[in-house]
Coordinates of C-alpha atoms and ligand atoms in Angstrom, one line a residue:
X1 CA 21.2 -14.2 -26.0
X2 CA 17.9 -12.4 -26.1
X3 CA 17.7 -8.9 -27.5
X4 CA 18.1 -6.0 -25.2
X5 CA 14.8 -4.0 -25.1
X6 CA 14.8 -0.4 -26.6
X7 CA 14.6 1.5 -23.8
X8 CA 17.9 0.4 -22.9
X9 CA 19.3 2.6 -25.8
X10 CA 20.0 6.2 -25.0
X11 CA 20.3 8.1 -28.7
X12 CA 23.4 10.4 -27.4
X13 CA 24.9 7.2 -26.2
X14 CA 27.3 4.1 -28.0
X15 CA 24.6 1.6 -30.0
X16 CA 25.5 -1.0 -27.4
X17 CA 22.4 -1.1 -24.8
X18 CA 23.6 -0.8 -21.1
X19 CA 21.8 -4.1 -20.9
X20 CA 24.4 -6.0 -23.3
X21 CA 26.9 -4.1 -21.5
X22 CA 26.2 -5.8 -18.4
X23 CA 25.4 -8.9 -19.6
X24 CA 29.2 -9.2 -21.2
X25 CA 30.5 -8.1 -17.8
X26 CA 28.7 -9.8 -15.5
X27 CA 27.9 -13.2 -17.6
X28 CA 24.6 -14.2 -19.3
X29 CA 23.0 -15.6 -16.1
X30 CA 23.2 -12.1 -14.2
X31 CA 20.6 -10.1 -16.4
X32 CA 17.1 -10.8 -16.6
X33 CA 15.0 -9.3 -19.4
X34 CA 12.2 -11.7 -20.4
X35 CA 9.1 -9.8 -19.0
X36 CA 7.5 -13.0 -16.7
X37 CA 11.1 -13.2 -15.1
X38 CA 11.3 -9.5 -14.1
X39 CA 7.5 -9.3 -13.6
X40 CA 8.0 -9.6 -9.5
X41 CA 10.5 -7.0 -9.4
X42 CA 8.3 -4.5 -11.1
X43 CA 5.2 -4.2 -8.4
X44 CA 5.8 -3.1 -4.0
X45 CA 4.3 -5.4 -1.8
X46 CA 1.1 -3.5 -1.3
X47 CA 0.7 -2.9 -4.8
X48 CA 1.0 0.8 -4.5
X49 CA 3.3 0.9 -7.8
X50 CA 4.0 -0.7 -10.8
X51 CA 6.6 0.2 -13.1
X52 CA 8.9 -1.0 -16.0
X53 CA 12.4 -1.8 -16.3
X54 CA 15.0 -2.3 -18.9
X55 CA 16.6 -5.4 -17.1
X56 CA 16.8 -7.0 -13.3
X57 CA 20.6 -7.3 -12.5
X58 CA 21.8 -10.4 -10.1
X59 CA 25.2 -9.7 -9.3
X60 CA 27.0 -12.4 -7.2
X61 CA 29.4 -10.3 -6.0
X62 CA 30.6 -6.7 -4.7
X63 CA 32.9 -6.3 -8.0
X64 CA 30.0 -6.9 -9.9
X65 CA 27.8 -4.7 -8.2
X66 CA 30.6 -1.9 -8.5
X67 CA 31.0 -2.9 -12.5
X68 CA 27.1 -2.5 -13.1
X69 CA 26.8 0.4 -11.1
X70 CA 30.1 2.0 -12.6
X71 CA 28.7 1.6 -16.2
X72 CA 25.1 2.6 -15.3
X73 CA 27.0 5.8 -13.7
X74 CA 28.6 6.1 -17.2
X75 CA 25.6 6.1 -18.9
X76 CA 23.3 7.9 -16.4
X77 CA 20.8 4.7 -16.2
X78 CA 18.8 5.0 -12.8
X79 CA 19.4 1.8 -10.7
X80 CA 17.2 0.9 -7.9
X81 CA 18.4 -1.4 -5.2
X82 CA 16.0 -4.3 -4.3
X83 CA 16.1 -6.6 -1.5
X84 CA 12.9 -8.4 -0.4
X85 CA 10.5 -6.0 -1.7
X86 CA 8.8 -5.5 1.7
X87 CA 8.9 -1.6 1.4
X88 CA 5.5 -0.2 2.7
X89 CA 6.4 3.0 0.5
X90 CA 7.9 2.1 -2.7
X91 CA 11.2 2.1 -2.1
X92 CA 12.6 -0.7 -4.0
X93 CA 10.2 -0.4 -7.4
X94 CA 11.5 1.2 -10.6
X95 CA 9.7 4.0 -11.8
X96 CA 7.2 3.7 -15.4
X97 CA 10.0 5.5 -17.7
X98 CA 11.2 1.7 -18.4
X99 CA 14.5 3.6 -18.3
X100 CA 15.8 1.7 -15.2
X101 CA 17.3 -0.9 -13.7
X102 CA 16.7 -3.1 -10.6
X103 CA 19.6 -4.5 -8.9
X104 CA 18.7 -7.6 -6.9
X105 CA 20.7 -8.3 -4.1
X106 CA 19.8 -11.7 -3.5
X107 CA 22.6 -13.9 -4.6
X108 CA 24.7 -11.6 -1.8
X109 CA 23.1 -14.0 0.6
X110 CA 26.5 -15.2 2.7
X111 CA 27.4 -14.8 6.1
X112 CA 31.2 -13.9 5.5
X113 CA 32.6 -14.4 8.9
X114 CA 30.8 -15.2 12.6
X115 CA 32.9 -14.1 15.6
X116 CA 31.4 -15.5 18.9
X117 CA 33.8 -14.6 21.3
X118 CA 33.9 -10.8 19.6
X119 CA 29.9 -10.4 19.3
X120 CA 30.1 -9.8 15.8
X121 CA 29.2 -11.3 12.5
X122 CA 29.6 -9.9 8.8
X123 CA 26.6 -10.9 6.6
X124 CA 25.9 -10.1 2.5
X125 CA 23.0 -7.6 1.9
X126 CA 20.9 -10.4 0.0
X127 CA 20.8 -12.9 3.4
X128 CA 17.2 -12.9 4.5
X129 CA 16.6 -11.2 8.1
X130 CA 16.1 -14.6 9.5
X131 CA 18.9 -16.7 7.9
X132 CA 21.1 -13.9 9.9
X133 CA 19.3 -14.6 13.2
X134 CA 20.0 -18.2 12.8
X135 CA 23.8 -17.9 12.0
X136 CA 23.6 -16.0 15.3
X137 CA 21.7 -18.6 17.4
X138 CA 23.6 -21.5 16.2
X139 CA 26.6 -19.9 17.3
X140 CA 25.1 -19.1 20.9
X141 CA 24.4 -16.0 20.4
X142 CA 21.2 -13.1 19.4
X143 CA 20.9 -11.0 16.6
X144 CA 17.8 -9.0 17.6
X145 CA 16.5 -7.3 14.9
X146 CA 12.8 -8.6 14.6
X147 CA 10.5 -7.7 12.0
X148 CA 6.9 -9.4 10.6
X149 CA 8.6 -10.4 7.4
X150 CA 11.9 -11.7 8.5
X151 CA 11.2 -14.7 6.8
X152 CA 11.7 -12.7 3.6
X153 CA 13.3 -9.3 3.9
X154 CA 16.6 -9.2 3.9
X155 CA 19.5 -7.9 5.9
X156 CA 20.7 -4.9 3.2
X157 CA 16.9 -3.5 3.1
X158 CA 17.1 -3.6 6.7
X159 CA 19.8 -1.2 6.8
X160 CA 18.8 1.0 3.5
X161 CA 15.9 1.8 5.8
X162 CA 16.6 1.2 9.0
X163 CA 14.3 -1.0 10.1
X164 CA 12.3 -1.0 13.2
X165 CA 10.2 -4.1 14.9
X166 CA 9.0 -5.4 18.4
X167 CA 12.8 -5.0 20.0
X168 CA 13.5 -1.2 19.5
X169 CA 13.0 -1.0 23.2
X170 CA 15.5 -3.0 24.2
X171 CA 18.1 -2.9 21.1
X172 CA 17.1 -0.2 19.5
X173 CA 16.8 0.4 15.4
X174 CA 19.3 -1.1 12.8
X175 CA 21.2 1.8 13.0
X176 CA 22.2 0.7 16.5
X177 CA 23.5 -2.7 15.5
X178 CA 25.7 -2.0 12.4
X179 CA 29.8 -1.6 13.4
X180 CA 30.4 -1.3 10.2
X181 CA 29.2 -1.4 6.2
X182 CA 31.0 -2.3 2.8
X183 CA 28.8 0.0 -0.1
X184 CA 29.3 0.4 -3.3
X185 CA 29.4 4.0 -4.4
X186 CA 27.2 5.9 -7.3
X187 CA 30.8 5.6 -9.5
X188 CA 31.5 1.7 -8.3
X189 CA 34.2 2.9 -5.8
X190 CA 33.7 0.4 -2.6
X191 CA 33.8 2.1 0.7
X192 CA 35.3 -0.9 2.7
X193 CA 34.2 0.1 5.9
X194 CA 33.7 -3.3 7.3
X195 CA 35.6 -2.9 11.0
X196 CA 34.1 -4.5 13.8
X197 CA 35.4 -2.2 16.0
X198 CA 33.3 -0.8 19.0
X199 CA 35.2 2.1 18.9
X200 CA 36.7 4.4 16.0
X201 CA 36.6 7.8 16.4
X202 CA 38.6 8.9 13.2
X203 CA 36.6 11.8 11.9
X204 CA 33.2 11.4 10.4
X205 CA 30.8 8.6 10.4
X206 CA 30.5 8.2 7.0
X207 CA 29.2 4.5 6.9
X208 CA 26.2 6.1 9.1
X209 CA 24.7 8.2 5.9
X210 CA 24.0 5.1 4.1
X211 CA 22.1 3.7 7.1
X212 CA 18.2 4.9 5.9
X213 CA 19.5 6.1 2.7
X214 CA 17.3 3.8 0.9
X215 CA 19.4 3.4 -1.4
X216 CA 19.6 6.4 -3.2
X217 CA 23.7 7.4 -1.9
X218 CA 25.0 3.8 -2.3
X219 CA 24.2 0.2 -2.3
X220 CA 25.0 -1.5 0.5
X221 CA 26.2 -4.8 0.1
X222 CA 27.9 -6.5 3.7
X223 CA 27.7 -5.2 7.1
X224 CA 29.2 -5.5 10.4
X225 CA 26.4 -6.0 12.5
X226 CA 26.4 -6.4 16.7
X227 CA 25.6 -9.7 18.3
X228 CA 24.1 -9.8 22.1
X229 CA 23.7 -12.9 24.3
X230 CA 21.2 -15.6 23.7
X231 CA 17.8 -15.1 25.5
X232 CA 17.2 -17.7 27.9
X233 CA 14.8 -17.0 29.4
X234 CA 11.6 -15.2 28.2
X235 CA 8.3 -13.5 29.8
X236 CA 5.4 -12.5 27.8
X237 CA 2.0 -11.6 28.4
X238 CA -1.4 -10.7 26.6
X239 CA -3.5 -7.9 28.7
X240 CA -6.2 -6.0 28.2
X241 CA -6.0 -2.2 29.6
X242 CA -7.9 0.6 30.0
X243 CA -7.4 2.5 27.6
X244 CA -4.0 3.5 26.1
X245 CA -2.7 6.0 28.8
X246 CA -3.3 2.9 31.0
X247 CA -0.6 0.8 28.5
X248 CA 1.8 3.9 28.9
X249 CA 1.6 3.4 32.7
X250 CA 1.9 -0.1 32.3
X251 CA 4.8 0.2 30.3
X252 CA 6.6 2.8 32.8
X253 CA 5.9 0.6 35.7
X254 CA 7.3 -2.7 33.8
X255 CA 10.3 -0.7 33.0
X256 CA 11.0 0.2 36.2
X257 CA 11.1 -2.9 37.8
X258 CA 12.4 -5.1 35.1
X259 CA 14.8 -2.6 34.1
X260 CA 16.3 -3.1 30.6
X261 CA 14.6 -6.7 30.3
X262 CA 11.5 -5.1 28.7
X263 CA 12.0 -6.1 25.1
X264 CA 8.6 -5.3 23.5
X265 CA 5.9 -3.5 24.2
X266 CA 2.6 -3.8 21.7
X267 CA -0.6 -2.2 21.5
X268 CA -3.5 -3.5 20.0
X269 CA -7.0 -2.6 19.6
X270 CA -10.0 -5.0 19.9
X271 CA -10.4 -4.8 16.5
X272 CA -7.4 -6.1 15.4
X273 CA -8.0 -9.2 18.0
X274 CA -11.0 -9.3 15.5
X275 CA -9.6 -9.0 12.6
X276 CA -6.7 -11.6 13.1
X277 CA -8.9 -14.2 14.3
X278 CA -11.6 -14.0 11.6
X279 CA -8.7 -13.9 8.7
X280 CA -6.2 -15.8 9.9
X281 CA -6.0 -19.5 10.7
X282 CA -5.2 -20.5 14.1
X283 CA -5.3 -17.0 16.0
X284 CA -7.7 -17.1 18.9
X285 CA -8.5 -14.4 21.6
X286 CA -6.2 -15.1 24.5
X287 CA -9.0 -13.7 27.1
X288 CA -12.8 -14.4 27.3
X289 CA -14.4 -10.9 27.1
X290 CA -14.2 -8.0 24.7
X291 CA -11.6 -4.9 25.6
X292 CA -11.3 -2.0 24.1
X293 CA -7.1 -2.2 24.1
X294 CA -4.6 -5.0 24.7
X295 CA -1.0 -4.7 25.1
X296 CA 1.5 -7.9 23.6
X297 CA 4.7 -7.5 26.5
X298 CA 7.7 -9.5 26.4
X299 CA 10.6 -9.5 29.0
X300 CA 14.1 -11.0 28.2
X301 CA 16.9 -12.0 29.9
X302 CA 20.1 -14.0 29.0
X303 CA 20.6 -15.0 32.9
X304 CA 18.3 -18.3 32.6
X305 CA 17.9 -17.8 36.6
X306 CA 16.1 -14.0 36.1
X307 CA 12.7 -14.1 37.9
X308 CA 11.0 -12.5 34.5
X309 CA 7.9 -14.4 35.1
X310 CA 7.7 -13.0 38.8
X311 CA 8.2 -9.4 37.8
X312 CA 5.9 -9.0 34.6
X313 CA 3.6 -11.2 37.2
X314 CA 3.7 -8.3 40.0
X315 CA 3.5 -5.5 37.6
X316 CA 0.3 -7.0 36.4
X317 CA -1.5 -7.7 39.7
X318 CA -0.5 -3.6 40.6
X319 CA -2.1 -2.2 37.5
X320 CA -4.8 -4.7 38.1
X321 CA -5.5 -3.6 41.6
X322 CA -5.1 0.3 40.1
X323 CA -7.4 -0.9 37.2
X324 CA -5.6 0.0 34.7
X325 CA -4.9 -3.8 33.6
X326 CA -8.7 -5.6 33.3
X327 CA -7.4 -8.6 32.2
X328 CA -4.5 -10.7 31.8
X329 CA -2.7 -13.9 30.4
X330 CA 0.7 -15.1 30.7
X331 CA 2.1 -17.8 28.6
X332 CA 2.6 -20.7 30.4
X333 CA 4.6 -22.2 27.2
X334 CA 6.6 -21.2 24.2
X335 CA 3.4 -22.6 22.3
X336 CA 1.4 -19.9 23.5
X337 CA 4.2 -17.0 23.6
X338 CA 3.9 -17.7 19.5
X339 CA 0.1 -17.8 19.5
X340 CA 0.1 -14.0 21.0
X341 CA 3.2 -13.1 18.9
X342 CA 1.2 -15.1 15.6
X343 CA -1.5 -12.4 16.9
X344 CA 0.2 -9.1 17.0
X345 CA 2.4 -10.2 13.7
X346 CA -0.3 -10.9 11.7
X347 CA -2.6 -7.6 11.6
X348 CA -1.0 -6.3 8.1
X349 CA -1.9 -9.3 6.7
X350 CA -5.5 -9.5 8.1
X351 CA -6.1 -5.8 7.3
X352 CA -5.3 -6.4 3.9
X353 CA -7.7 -9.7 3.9
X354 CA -10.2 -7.3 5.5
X355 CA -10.2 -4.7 2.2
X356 CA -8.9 -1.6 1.1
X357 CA -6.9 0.3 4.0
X358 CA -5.2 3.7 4.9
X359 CA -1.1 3.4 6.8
X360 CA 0.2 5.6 8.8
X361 CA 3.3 5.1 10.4
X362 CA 3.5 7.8 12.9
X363 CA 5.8 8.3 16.0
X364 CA 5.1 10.6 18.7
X365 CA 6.7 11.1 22.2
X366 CA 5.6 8.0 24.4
X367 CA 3.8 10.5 27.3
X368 CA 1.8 12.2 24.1
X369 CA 0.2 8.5 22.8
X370 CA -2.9 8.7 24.6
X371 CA -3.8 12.4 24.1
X372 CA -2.8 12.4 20.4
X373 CA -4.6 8.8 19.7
X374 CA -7.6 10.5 21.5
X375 CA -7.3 13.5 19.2
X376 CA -7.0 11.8 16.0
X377 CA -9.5 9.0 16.6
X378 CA -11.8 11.8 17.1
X379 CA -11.2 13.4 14.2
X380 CA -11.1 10.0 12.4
X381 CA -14.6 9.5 13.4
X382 CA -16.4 12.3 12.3
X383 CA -14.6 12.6 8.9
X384 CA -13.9 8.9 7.5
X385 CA -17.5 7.5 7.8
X386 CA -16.7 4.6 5.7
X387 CA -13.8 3.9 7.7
X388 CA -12.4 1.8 11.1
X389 CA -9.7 2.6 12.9
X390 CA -7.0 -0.4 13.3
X391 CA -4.4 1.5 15.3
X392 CA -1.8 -0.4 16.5
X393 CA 1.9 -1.1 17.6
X394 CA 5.2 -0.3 19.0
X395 CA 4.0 2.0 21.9
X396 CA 7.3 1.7 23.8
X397 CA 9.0 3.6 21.0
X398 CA 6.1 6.0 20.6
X399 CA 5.0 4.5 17.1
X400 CA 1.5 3.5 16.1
X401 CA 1.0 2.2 12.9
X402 CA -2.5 4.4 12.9
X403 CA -4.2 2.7 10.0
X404 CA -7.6 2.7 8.5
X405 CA -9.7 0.1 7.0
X406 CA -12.7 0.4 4.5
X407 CA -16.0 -0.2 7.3
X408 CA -17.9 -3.3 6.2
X409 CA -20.2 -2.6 3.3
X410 CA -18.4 0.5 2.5
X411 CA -17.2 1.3 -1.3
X412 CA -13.2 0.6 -1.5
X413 CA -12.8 3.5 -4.2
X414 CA -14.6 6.5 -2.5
X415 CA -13.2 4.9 0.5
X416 CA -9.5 5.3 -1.1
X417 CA -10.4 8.5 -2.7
X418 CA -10.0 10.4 1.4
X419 CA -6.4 9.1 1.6
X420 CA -5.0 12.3 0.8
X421 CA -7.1 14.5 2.9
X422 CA -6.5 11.8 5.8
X423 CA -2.9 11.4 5.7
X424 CA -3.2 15.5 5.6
X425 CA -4.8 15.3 8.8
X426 CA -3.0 12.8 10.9
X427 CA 0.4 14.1 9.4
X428 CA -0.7 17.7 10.2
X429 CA -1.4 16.4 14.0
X430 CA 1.4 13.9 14.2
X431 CA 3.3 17.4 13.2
X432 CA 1.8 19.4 15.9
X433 CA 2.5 16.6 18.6
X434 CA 6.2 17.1 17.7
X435 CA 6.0 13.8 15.9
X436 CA 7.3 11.6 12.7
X437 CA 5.4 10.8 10.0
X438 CA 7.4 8.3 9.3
X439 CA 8.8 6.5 12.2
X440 CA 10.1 3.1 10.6
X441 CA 8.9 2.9 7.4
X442 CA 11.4 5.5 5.2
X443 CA 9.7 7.5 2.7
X444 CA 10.3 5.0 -0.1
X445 CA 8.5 6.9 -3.4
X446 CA 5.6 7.7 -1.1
X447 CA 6.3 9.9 1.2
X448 CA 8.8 12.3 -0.6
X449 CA 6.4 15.2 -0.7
X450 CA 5.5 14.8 2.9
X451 CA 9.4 15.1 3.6
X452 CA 8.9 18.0 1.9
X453 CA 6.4 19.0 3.7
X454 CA 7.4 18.3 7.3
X455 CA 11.5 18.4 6.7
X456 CA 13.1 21.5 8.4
X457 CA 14.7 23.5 5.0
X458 CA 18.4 23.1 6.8
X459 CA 17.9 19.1 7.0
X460 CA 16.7 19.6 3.5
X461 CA 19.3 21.5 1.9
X462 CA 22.0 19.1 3.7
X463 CA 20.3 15.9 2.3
X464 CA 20.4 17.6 -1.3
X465 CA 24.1 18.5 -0.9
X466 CA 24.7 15.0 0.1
X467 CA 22.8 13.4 -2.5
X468 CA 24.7 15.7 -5.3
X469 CA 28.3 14.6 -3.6
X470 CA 27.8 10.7 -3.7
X471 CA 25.4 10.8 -6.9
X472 CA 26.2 13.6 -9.1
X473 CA 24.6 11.9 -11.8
X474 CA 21.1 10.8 -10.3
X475 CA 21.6 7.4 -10.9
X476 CA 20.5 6.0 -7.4
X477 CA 16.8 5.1 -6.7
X478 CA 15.7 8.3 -8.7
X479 CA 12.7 9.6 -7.5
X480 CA 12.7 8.0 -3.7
X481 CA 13.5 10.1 -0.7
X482 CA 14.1 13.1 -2.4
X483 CA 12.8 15.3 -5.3
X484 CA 16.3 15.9 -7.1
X485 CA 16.6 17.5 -10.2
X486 CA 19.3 14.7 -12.6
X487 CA 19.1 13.3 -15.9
X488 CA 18.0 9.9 -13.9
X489 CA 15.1 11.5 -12.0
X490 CA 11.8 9.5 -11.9
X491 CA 8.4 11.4 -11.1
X492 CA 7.6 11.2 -6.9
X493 CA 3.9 11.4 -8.0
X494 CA 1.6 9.7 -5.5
X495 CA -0.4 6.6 -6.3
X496 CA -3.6 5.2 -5.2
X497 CA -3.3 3.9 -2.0
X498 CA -4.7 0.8 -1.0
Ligands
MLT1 C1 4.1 -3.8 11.8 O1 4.6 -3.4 12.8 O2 3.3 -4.8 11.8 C2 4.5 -3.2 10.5 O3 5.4 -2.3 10.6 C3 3.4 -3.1 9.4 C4 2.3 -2.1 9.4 O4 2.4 -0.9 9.2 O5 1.2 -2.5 9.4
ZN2 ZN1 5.8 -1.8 12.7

């Protein structure tokens, strides 16, 4: 047994570490100490953080997450939740103190039960996103819920934050597909509210505040989640438009004759049709000539007889005739529907390859897009010299992931050194335009002040009185969401962003 490091040993508390503790509870094989084993646990994705912890605990199942979280409560050690570590804020790395511990959830990985006939399946938090949509397809049936990293995020960070992706449109967030959620509470109580019930109205929802919680009221560890029919039978189309009032109009139009069948809606800028297919294998331009904007639309329909093809087709040839669609490609084959999708899903990963870049995750009403992207490119251009703009995204929910990269040639650090005073500006107009400045991302540890910030004081003072009711003691992700003051509290100071 390797020895527990000292900052697992409080001086007002028993000798025994919380480490040891654990480890006699949950078995040898559940607690990782040795530094290159919890090295991964201890950075974000983006490398925005990088903190310490006294041990990574692996529980296998939900008694063992309640005993590790009922003995961390005892002791007042801060224990933060970690799924696939694809948090763009933070939200699932432990603080510097070296005073916490991470709780993986990735040996939860089972899909309990699969009900075809009901439309419903239970999965564990630790099953990656796509392992779910599988279970669901083998079985004849969808799980929507589609993200750029389902092939590693899984299903109980989905729900800690309530996750977004290309099917909002037509399915809505997370939020919208959970019936019901088994979490383990602050003091290792389980709330089994698994029911699969569409309808239970017994007083309140209380599964629904764990839903974007990031884990900082409970940890979830199994859900109920809503299954639809099988897509058969797909439409999807690259396009270049006008300019982005044009893709609202596009959008309207496509809505309005396909009805509920339009499932995504993407915006993208030239340059990210340049920066995918210089950094990433394989992605070419769908069209010949250079546009200023593009839009990625899909229509779905489970009816394999639903003319999808004919309506995205008429749609297209209107807005052409009106000009507000200059160019246009369909795919003619599930190859090249993934080619555009490989496209759209790939700009994180070819802004990072690109250099040092500014997120934003913003959300504004759908009408407002073109008037507030016109606003705030303006005000990026005259104040972030160094600086392009790559603003892209889900424009049929009204969020643009209004990022910056470092201009070619341009110095990364006085390039980074503008991220406050930029994220002041676009938060400030995202504000005015009766916007989010968060739309799918959570606030994670980087956004708490601007919660602060933005947050009416009511919503405030409520998320306070329910973060002191589930978690008197602090214990869960200190330091993300919300400044509280506990004896587990971490420091919600901002990094570097890069
Ligand atoms: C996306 O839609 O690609 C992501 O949410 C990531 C991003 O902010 O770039
Ligand atoms: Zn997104």
């Amino acid at each position: 047994m390797s020895a527990s490091p000292p900052c697992a040993r409080r001086p007002d508390g028993p000798l025994r570490s919380i480490v040891d503790q654990i480890r006699e509870r949950l078995g040898e094989h559940a607690v990782l100490t040795a530094p290159a084993d919890i090295a991964p646990y201890l950075t974000d994705h983006r490398g925005l953080y990088h903190g310490r912890a006294c041990a990574v605990v692996l529980p296998r199942t939900v008694e063992q997450v309640s005993q590790a979280l009922s003995l961390c409560n005892e002791r007042r050690i801060g224990v933060v939740p970690h799924g696939g570590n694809t948090s763009y804020c933070g939200g699932a790395t432990p603080d510097e103190s070296g005073r916490q511990i991470v709780l993986a959830l990735a040996r939860l990985d089972r899909i309990r039960s699969l009900d075809a006939a009901g439309f419903t399946l239970v999965a564990e938090a630790g099953c990656i996103l796509r392992n779910v949509q599988s279970a669901a397809d083998e079985c004849g049936r969808l799980f929507p819920l589609s993200l750029g990293s389902e092939g590693s995020c899984q299903i109980g960070g989905n729900l800690a934050t309530n996750a977004g992706g290309t099917q909002v449109l037509r399915y809505g967030m997370i939020r919208d597909l959970v019936l019901g959620l088994e979490v383990v509470l602050a003091d290792g109580r389980v709330l089994p509210s698994l029911s699969a019930l569409r309808k239970d109205n017994t007083g309140y929802d209380v599964k629904s505040l764990f839903l974007g919680s990031e884990g900082t009221l409970g940890v979830i560890t199994a859900a109920s989640l809503k299954l639809y029919p099988k897509v058969r039978r797909l439409a999807t189309a690259f396009a270049a438009v006008r300019d982005v009032q044009a893709a609202v109009e596009l959008l309207a139009d496509l809505r309005e004759r396909g009805a509920d069948s339009v499932s995504s809606f993407e915006l993208l800028p030239r340059i990210a049709v340049d920066l995918t297919t210089r950094h990433i294998p394989g992605v070419v331009d769908p069209l010949g000539a250079r546009h200023a904007w593009y839009v990625l639309c899909e229509l779905a329909s489970s009816r394999a007889d639903e003319p999808l093809s004919e309506t995205l087709e008429s749609a297209l040839a209107a807005a052409l005739e009106s000009g507000g669609v200059l160019d246009a490609a369909l795919a003619q084959s599930e190859r090249e529907r993934e080619a555009f999708w490989r496209m759209r899903e790939s700009v994180p990963e070819a802004q990072r390859r690109d250099g040092a870049s500014l997120k934003h995750d913003i959300s504004v009403p759908v009408g407002r897009l073109p008037e507030f992207v016109r606003q705030a490119s303006e005000w990026v251009g005259q104040h972030v010299p160094d600086g392009r703009l790559v603003a892209y995204g889900h424009v049929g929910d009204g969020n643009l992931h209004f990022n910056l990269n470092q201009a070619p040639g341009a110095d990364a650090a006085t390039f980074l050194s503008r991220s406050d005073m930029v994220m002041r500006a676009i938060h400030d107009l995202v504000h005015d335009f009766g916007g989010s400045f968060s739309a799918e991302h959570g606030i994670g540890r980087l956004k708490v002040a601007e919660l602060e910030r933005y947050g009416s004081a009511v919503e405030l003072d409520l998320m306070r009185a329910i973060k002191q009711a589930l978690d008197p003691n602090g214990i869960l992700n200190p330091g993300k969401v919300l400044r509280v003051q506990s004896p587990a509290r971490a420091d919600a100071a901002r990094p570097r962003v890069r």
